[in-house]
Every structure is written in C-alpha cells, then in structure tokens.
Coordinates of C-alpha atoms in Angstrom, one line a residue:
M1 CA 129.6 60.6 69.4
T2 CA 129.2 63.8 71.3
T3 CA 131.2 64.1 74.6
Y4 CA 130.1 65.7 77.8
A5 CA 132.5 68.6 77.4
Q6 CA 131.2 69.3 73.9
I7 CA 127.6 69.4 75.2
Q8 CA 128.7 71.7 78.0
K9 CA 130.3 74.1 75.5
K10 CA 127.1 74.1 73.4
I11 CA 125.0 74.8 76.6
A12 CA 127.3 77.7 77.5
L13 CA 127.1 79.2 74.0
L14 CA 123.3 78.9 73.9
Q15 CA 123.1 80.5 77.4
R16 CA 125.1 83.5 76.2
Q17 CA 122.9 83.8 73.2
A18 CA 119.8 83.6 75.3
D19 CA 121.1 86.2 77.7
S20 CA 121.9 88.5 74.8
L21 CA 118.4 88.1 73.3
R22 CA 116.8 88.7 76.7
D23 CA 118.8 91.9 77.2
K24 CA 117.6 93.2 73.9
E25 CA 114.0 92.3 74.6
V26 CA 114.2 93.9 78.1
A27 CA 115.6 97.1 76.6
G28 CA 112.7 97.2 74.1
V29 CA 110.1 96.6 76.9
I30 CA 111.7 99.3 79.0
D31 CA 111.5 101.7 76.1
R32 CA 107.8 101.0 75.5
I33 CA 107.1 101.4 79.2
K34 CA 108.8 104.8 79.2
V35 CA 106.8 106.0 76.2
A36 CA 103.6 104.9 77.8
I37 CA 104.5 106.6 81.1
S38 CA 105.3 109.9 79.4
H39 CA 102.2 109.7 77.1
Y40 CA 99.8 109.1 80.0
G41 CA 101.7 111.1 82.6
L42 CA 101.8 108.3 85.1
T43 CA 103.4 108.7 88.5
A44 CA 105.3 106.3 90.6
Q45 CA 102.4 106.1 93.1
Q46 CA 100.0 105.2 90.3
L47 CA 102.3 102.4 89.3
G48 CA 102.5 101.1 92.8
F49 CA 106.0 102.4 93.7
G50 CA 104.9 105.3 95.9
G51 CA 103.8 105.6 99.5
S52 CA 100.1 105.9 100.2
G53 CA 98.9 105.6 96.6
A54 CA 100.0 102.0 96.3
S55 CA 97.4 99.3 96.8
P56 CA 97.4 97.5 100.2
K57 CA 98.6 94.3 98.6
A58 CA 101.4 96.0 96.7
A59 CA 102.5 98.0 99.7
R60 CA 102.5 94.9 101.9
G61 CA 104.7 93.0 99.4
T62 CA 105.9 89.5 100.1
R63 CA 107.0 88.5 103.6
K64 CA 110.6 87.6 103.6
S65 CA 112.8 86.6 106.6
T66 CA 115.7 88.7 105.5
A67 CA 116.7 90.8 102.5
T68 CA 117.7 87.6 100.6
G69 CA 114.7 85.6 101.8
S70 CA 116.8 83.0 103.6
R71 CA 117.1 82.5 107.3
Y72 CA 119.7 79.7 107.1
S73 CA 122.8 79.5 104.9
D74 CA 125.8 77.2 104.7
G75 CA 128.0 79.9 103.2
A76 CA 128.6 77.8 100.1
G77 CA 125.4 78.8 98.3
G78 CA 123.0 76.5 100.1
E79 CA 120.1 78.5 101.6
W80 CA 116.8 77.7 103.3
S81 CA 114.0 80.1 104.3
G82 CA 112.9 78.0 107.3
R83 CA 109.7 77.0 105.5
G84 CA 109.1 73.7 103.8
P85 CA 111.3 70.6 104.1
R86 CA 114.9 71.0 105.1
P87 CA 117.3 70.8 102.2
R88 CA 119.8 67.9 101.9
W89 CA 122.8 70.0 102.9
L90 CA 121.1 71.0 106.1
R91 CA 119.9 67.5 107.0
E92 CA 123.3 66.1 106.4
A93 CA 125.0 68.8 108.6
L94 CA 122.5 68.3 111.4
A95 CA 123.1 64.5 111.2
A96 CA 126.8 65.2 111.5
G97 CA 126.2 67.0 114.8
R98 CA 125.9 70.6 113.8
S99 CA 123.1 72.7 115.2
L100 CA 120.5 74.7 113.3
E101 CA 121.8 77.9 115.0
D102 CA 125.2 77.4 113.3
F103 CA 123.5 78.2 109.9
R104 CA 121.3 81.1 111.0
V105 CA 121.9 84.2 108.8
S106 CA 122.8 87.2 111.0
G107 CA 119.9 89.5 111.4
A108 CA 117.3 86.9 110.6
P109 CA 114.4 86.5 113.0
A110 CA 114.3 83.3 115.1
K111 CA 110.8 82.0 114.6
A112 CA 107.8 84.1 113.5
A113 CA 104.9 84.4 116.0
P114 CA 101.7 82.6 114.9
P115 CA 99.4 84.9 112.9
A116 CA 96.9 86.9 115.0
R117 CA 94.0 85.8 112.8
K118 CA 94.0 82.3 114.4
A119 CA 93.3 83.8 117.8
A120 CA 90.5 86.0 116.3
R121 CA 88.9 82.9 114.7
A122 CA 88.9 81.1 118.1
Q123 CA 87.1 84.1 119.7
R124 CA 84.3 84.4 117.1
R125 CA 80.9 84.9 118.7
P126 CA 78.5 81.9 118.5
S127 CA 75.7 82.2 116.0
S128 CA 72.5 83.7 117.5
V129 CA 70.4 81.8 115.0
V130 CA 70.3 78.0 114.9
Y131 CA 68.2 76.1 112.4
R132 CA 66.8 72.7 113.6
D133 CA 64.6 69.9 112.2
D134 CA 62.5 67.3 114.0
A135 CA 65.3 64.6 113.4
G136 CA 67.7 66.5 115.7
H137 CA 69.8 68.1 112.9
S138 CA 71.1 71.6 113.4
W139 CA 72.9 74.3 111.4
T140 CA 74.2 77.6 112.7
G141 CA 73.8 79.5 109.5
R142 CA 77.5 79.6 108.8
G143 CA 79.1 77.6 106.1
P144 CA 77.4 75.7 103.3
Q145 CA 73.9 74.4 103.9
P146 CA 73.8 70.8 105.0
R147 CA 71.9 68.2 103.0
W148 CA 69.0 67.9 105.5
L149 CA 68.4 71.6 105.2
K150 CA 68.5 71.6 101.4
E151 CA 66.0 68.8 101.4
A152 CA 63.7 70.5 103.9
L153 CA 63.8 73.7 101.8
A154 CA 63.0 71.7 98.6
Q155 CA 60.0 70.2 100.4
G156 CA 58.6 73.7 100.9
K157 CA 59.8 74.6 104.4
T158 CA 61.2 78.0 105.1
L159 CA 64.2 79.0 107.1
S160 CA 62.0 80.9 109.6
E161 CA 60.1 77.6 110.3
L162 CA 63.4 75.9 111.0
A163 CA 64.8 78.6 113.2
G164 CA 64.6 78.0 116.8

C-alpha cells in the first residue's frame, strides 16, 4: 500500500519534471518568436507593447486594484480583490471581531466609483418614433421587435403605418 508521504514525493518529482519540460518549451517558443520578429521586422508597438500604436483594448489592459490585484490580504498568503464572495479566512476574521480595514493592502483604493456608463444610460433621450397598433400595444423602435409587431408585419402592414 502506498503511503501519503510516498505520493507526496511522487508529486514533487513529477512537478519538477513538468517545470523542466515547461522551461524547455518556453525557451523554444521564445526562440521562434525572436526569429519571426527579426524576419518580419516587427516593432514593440506593432506587437502591442508600445505607446500609441497599441490597440485600445491592449492599452487599457485589465483593471486591477493594486499591482498584485488584491485589495485585502491577511499577510499569510490569503488575498481578496474585493470582488466576488469573501474568502473563508476573511469571513472567519470578521466573525472574530476584526474589521475589513485591518486587511486593506496599503495603497489600494477604498471602493471604486460606479461606472459612468450607468449615468449615461439613464440620461438617454426618449425615442422620437413610437409604433402602435389598435390593441394598445406600443414599441419605441429600440430592442427586439415584440411579437405583436412581428405578426402585424407578417400580415402585410408596414412600419410607417404603425408609426404614430
């Protein structure tokens, strides 16, 4: 029968082998990339690493709270970004009487402001065109066509007949 310690040794050996193979593969990939860069004369900007030549999505990157991406840390390896459910270590510490501020990573922002796009959505102009039928149904022209409109169009009516 295999013991726990023997399995752990096998896992450690396999992990070392996997790391070694990965390092070899990465070196080969890097070599192939360098050859392609020199062959095609690519620049850092063309690859998305430069200033204005990078695509807006690449330039924007991912939004992180801090350099490590965590806003809260217990100092023993437990980290939380502030998004999603709170991890067990944080829930237990809060239940024991600690405060959330005790775990805040220095330099991490407190709470992000809500995105500006929500305010813009609330201020959208009302539609100037409204489509109505005799049964009292209406549609502003935004979003998918409702069933009553699809049926009316299938019966031969036009949008201009329903506008009003």
